[in-house]
Short mmCIF file of C-alpha atoms in Angstrom, two decimals:
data_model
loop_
_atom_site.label_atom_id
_atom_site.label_comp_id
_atom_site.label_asym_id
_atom_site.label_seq_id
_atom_site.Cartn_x
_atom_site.Cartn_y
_atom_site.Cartn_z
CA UNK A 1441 -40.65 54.79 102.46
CA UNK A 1442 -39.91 52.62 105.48
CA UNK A 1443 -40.57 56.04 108.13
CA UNK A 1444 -43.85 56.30 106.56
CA UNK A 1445 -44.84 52.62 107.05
CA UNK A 1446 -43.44 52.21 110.52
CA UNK A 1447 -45.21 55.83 111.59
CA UNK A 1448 -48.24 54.70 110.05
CA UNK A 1449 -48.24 51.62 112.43
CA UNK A 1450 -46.83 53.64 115.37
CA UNK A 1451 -50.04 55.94 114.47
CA UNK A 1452 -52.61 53.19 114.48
CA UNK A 1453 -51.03 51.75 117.88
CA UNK A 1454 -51.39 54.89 119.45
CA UNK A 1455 -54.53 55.39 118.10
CA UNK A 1456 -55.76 52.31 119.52
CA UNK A 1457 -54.39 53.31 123.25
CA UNK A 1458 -56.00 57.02 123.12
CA UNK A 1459 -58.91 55.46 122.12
CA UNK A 1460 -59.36 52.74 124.48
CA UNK A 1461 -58.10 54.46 127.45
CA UNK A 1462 -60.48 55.19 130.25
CA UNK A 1463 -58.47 58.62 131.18
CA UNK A 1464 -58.76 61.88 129.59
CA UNK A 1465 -56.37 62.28 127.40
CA UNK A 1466 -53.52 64.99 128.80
CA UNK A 1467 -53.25 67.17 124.98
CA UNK A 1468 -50.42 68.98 127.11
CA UNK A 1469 -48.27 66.30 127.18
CA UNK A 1470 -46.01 65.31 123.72
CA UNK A 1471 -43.70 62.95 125.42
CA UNK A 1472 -45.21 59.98 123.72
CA UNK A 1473 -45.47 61.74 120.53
CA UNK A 1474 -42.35 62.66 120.84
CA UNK A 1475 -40.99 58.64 121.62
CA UNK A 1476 -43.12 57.11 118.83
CA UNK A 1477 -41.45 59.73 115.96
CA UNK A 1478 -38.01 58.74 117.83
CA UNK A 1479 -38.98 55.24 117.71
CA UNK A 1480 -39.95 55.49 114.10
CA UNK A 1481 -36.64 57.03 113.12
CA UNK A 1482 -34.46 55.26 114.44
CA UNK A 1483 -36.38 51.92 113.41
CA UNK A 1484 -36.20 52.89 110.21
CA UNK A 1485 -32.79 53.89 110.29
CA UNK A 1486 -31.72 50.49 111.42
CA UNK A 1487 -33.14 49.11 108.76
CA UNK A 1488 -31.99 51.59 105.85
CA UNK A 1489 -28.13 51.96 107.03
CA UNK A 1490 -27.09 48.17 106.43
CA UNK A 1491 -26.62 48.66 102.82
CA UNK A 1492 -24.08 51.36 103.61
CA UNK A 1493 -21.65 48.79 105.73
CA UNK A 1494 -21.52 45.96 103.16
CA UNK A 1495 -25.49 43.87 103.96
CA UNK A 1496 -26.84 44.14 100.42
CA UNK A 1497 -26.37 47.12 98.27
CA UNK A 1498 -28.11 50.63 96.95
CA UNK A 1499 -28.63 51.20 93.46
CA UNK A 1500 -30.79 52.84 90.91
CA UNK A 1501 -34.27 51.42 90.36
CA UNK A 1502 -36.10 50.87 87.43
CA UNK A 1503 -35.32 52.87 84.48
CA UNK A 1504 -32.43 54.61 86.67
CA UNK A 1505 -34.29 57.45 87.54
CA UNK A 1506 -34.49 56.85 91.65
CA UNK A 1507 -31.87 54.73 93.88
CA UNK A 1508 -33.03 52.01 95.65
CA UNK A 1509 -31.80 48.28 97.54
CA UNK A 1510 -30.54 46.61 95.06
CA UNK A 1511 -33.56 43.98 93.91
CA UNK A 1512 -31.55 42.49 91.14
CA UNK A 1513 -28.30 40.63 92.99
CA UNK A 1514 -28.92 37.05 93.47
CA UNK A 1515 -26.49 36.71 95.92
CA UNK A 1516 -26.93 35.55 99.43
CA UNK A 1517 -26.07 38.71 101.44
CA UNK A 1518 -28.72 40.55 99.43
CA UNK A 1519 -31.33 38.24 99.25
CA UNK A 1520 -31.26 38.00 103.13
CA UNK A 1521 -31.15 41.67 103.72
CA UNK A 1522 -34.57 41.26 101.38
CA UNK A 1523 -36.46 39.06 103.15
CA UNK A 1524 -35.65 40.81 105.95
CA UNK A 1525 -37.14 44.16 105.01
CA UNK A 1526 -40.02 42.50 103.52
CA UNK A 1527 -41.02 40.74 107.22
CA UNK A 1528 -39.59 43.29 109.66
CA UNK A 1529 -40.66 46.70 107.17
CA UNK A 1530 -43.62 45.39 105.63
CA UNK A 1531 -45.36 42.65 107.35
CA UNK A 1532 -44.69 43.72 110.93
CA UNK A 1533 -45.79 46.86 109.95
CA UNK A 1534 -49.11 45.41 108.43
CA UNK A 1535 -49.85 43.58 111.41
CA UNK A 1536 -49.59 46.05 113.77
CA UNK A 1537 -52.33 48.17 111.80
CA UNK A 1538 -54.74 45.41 111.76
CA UNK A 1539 -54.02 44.52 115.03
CA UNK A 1540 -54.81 47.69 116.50
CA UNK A 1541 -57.31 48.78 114.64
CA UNK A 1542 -59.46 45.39 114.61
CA UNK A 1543 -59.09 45.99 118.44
CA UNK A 1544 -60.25 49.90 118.39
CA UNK A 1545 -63.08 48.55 116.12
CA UNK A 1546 -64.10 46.14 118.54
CA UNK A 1547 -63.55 48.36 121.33
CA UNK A 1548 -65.97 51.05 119.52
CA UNK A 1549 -68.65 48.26 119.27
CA UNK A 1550 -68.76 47.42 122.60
CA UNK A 1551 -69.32 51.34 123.52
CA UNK A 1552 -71.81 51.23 120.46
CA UNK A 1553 -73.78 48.56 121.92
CA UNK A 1554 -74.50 50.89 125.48
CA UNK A 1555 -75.40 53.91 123.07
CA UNK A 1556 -76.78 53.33 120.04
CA UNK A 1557 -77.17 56.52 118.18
CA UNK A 1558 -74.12 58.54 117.55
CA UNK A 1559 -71.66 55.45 118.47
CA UNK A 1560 -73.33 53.83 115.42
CA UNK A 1561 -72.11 56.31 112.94
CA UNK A 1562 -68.77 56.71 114.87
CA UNK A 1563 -68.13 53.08 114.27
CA UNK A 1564 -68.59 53.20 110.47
CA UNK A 1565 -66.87 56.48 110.15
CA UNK A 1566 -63.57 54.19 111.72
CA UNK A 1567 -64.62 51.14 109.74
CA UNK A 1568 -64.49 53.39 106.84
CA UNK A 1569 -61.41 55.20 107.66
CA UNK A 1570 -59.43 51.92 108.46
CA UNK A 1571 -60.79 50.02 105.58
CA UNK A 1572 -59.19 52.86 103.46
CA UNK A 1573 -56.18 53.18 105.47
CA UNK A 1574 -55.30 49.53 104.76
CA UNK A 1575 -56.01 49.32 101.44
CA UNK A 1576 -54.16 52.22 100.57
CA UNK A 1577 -51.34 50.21 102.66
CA UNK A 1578 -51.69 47.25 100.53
CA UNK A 1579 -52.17 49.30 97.14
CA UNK A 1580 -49.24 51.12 97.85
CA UNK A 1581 -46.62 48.90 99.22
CA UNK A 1582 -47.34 44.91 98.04
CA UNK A 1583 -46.92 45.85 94.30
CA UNK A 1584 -43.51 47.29 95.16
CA UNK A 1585 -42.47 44.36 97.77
CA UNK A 1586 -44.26 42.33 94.97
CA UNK A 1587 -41.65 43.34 92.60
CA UNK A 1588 -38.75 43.20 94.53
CA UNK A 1589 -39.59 39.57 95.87
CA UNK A 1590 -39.81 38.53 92.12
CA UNK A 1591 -36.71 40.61 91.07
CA UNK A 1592 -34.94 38.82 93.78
CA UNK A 1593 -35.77 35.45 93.88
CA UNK A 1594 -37.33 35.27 89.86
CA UNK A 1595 -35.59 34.50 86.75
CA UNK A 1596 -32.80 36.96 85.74
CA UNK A 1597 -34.44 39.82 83.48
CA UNK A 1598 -38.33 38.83 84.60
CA UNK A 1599 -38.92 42.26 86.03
CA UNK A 1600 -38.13 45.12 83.21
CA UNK A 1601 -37.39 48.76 84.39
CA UNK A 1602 -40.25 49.65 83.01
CA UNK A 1603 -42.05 47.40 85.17
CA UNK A 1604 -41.16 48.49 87.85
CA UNK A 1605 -41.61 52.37 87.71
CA UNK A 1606 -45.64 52.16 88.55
CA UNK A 1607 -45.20 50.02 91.39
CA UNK A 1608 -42.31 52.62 92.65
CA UNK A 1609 -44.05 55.71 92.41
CA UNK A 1610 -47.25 53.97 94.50
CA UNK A 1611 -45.09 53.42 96.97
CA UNK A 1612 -43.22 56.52 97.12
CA UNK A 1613 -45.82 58.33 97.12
CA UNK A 1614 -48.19 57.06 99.72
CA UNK A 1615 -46.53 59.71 102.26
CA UNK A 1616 -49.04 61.97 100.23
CA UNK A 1617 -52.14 59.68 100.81
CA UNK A 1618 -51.89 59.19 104.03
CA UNK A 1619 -52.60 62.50 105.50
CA UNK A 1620 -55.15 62.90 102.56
CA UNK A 1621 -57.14 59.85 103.97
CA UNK A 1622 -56.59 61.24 107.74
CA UNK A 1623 -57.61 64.59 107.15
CA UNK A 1624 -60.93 63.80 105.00
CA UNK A 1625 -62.02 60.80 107.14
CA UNK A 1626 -61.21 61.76 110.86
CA UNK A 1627 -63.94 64.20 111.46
CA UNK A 1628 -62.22 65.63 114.58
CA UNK A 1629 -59.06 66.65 112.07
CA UNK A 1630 -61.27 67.98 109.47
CA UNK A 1631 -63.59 70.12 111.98
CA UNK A 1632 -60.45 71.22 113.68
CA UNK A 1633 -59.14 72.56 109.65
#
């Protein structure tokens, strides 16, 4: 879950510099493709291995099905490791989306401005796309950090396994919406399929 958030900021981030760079893009060249999946990885796997060497713990989730941080110790160590994830896995994460894709937007209006016609419907293609990239974001991901937060830090027993199986499958599966939602609304991807 965490490689797919931190690629899908990566993504937008690089999708604001191709964008907004004045240069032809060199489609020869996979170096930084190749440092933001590195990047992503081994972000994320900073952030996953601490359970294994004693911050917080894994466990299974829910009705036991999956294995997951474990939401339900009230301890210290875990509730730090927590908050932790939620800001540096989830909100940075978040930000950097918005960021950089309120600044291609903006970028895309200033060009739109000079040309009117196609630039117009190139603008609300990416309003579009974003709008649904985001909210996918947010549909997926706050119901689970939702959860978690209030398994944490909530009354003992608040959050039943039951609960919490909808929010964990969203979440899980959003590594399936994401291409979806990049495929169908980047015309340059679909024309390309």
């Amino acid at each position: 879950g965490i490689i797919s958030l931190i690629s899908l900021a990566v993504l937008s981030y690089e999708r604001y510099c191709t964008m907004t760079r004045t240069t032809e893009a060199d489609t020869t060249n996979y170096r930084k493709t190749w440092t933001g999946i590195i990047l992503s990885w081994t972000y994320s796997l900073v952030w996953t291995t601490p359970p294994l060497f004693g911050w917080s713990s894994y466990g299974p989730e829910g009705p036991g099905i999956t294995c997951s941080v474990n939401w339900h110790s009230k301890d210290a160590n875990n509730a730090s490791y927590i908050v932790c994830l939620f800001i540096f896995c989830l909100v940075i994460p978040f930000v950097i989306i918005v960021y950089s894709y309120g600044k291609l937007i903006c970028a895309v209006r200033q060009v739109s401005g000079i040309n009117k016609g196609t630039c117009r419907t190139r603008e609300q293609r990416l309003l579009l796309m974003v709008v649904v990239m985001v909210v996918c974001f947010l549909l997926c991901w706050l119901h689970y950090a939702a959860v978690a937060l209030i398994a944490t830090f909530g009354k003992p027993g608040l959050i039943t396994p039951t609960a919490s199986v909808i929010p964990s499958i969203l979440a899980k599966s959003s590594t399936v919406y994401n291409p979806i939602i990049y495929v169908f609304l980047n015309k340059q991807v679909s024309k390309t399929l």
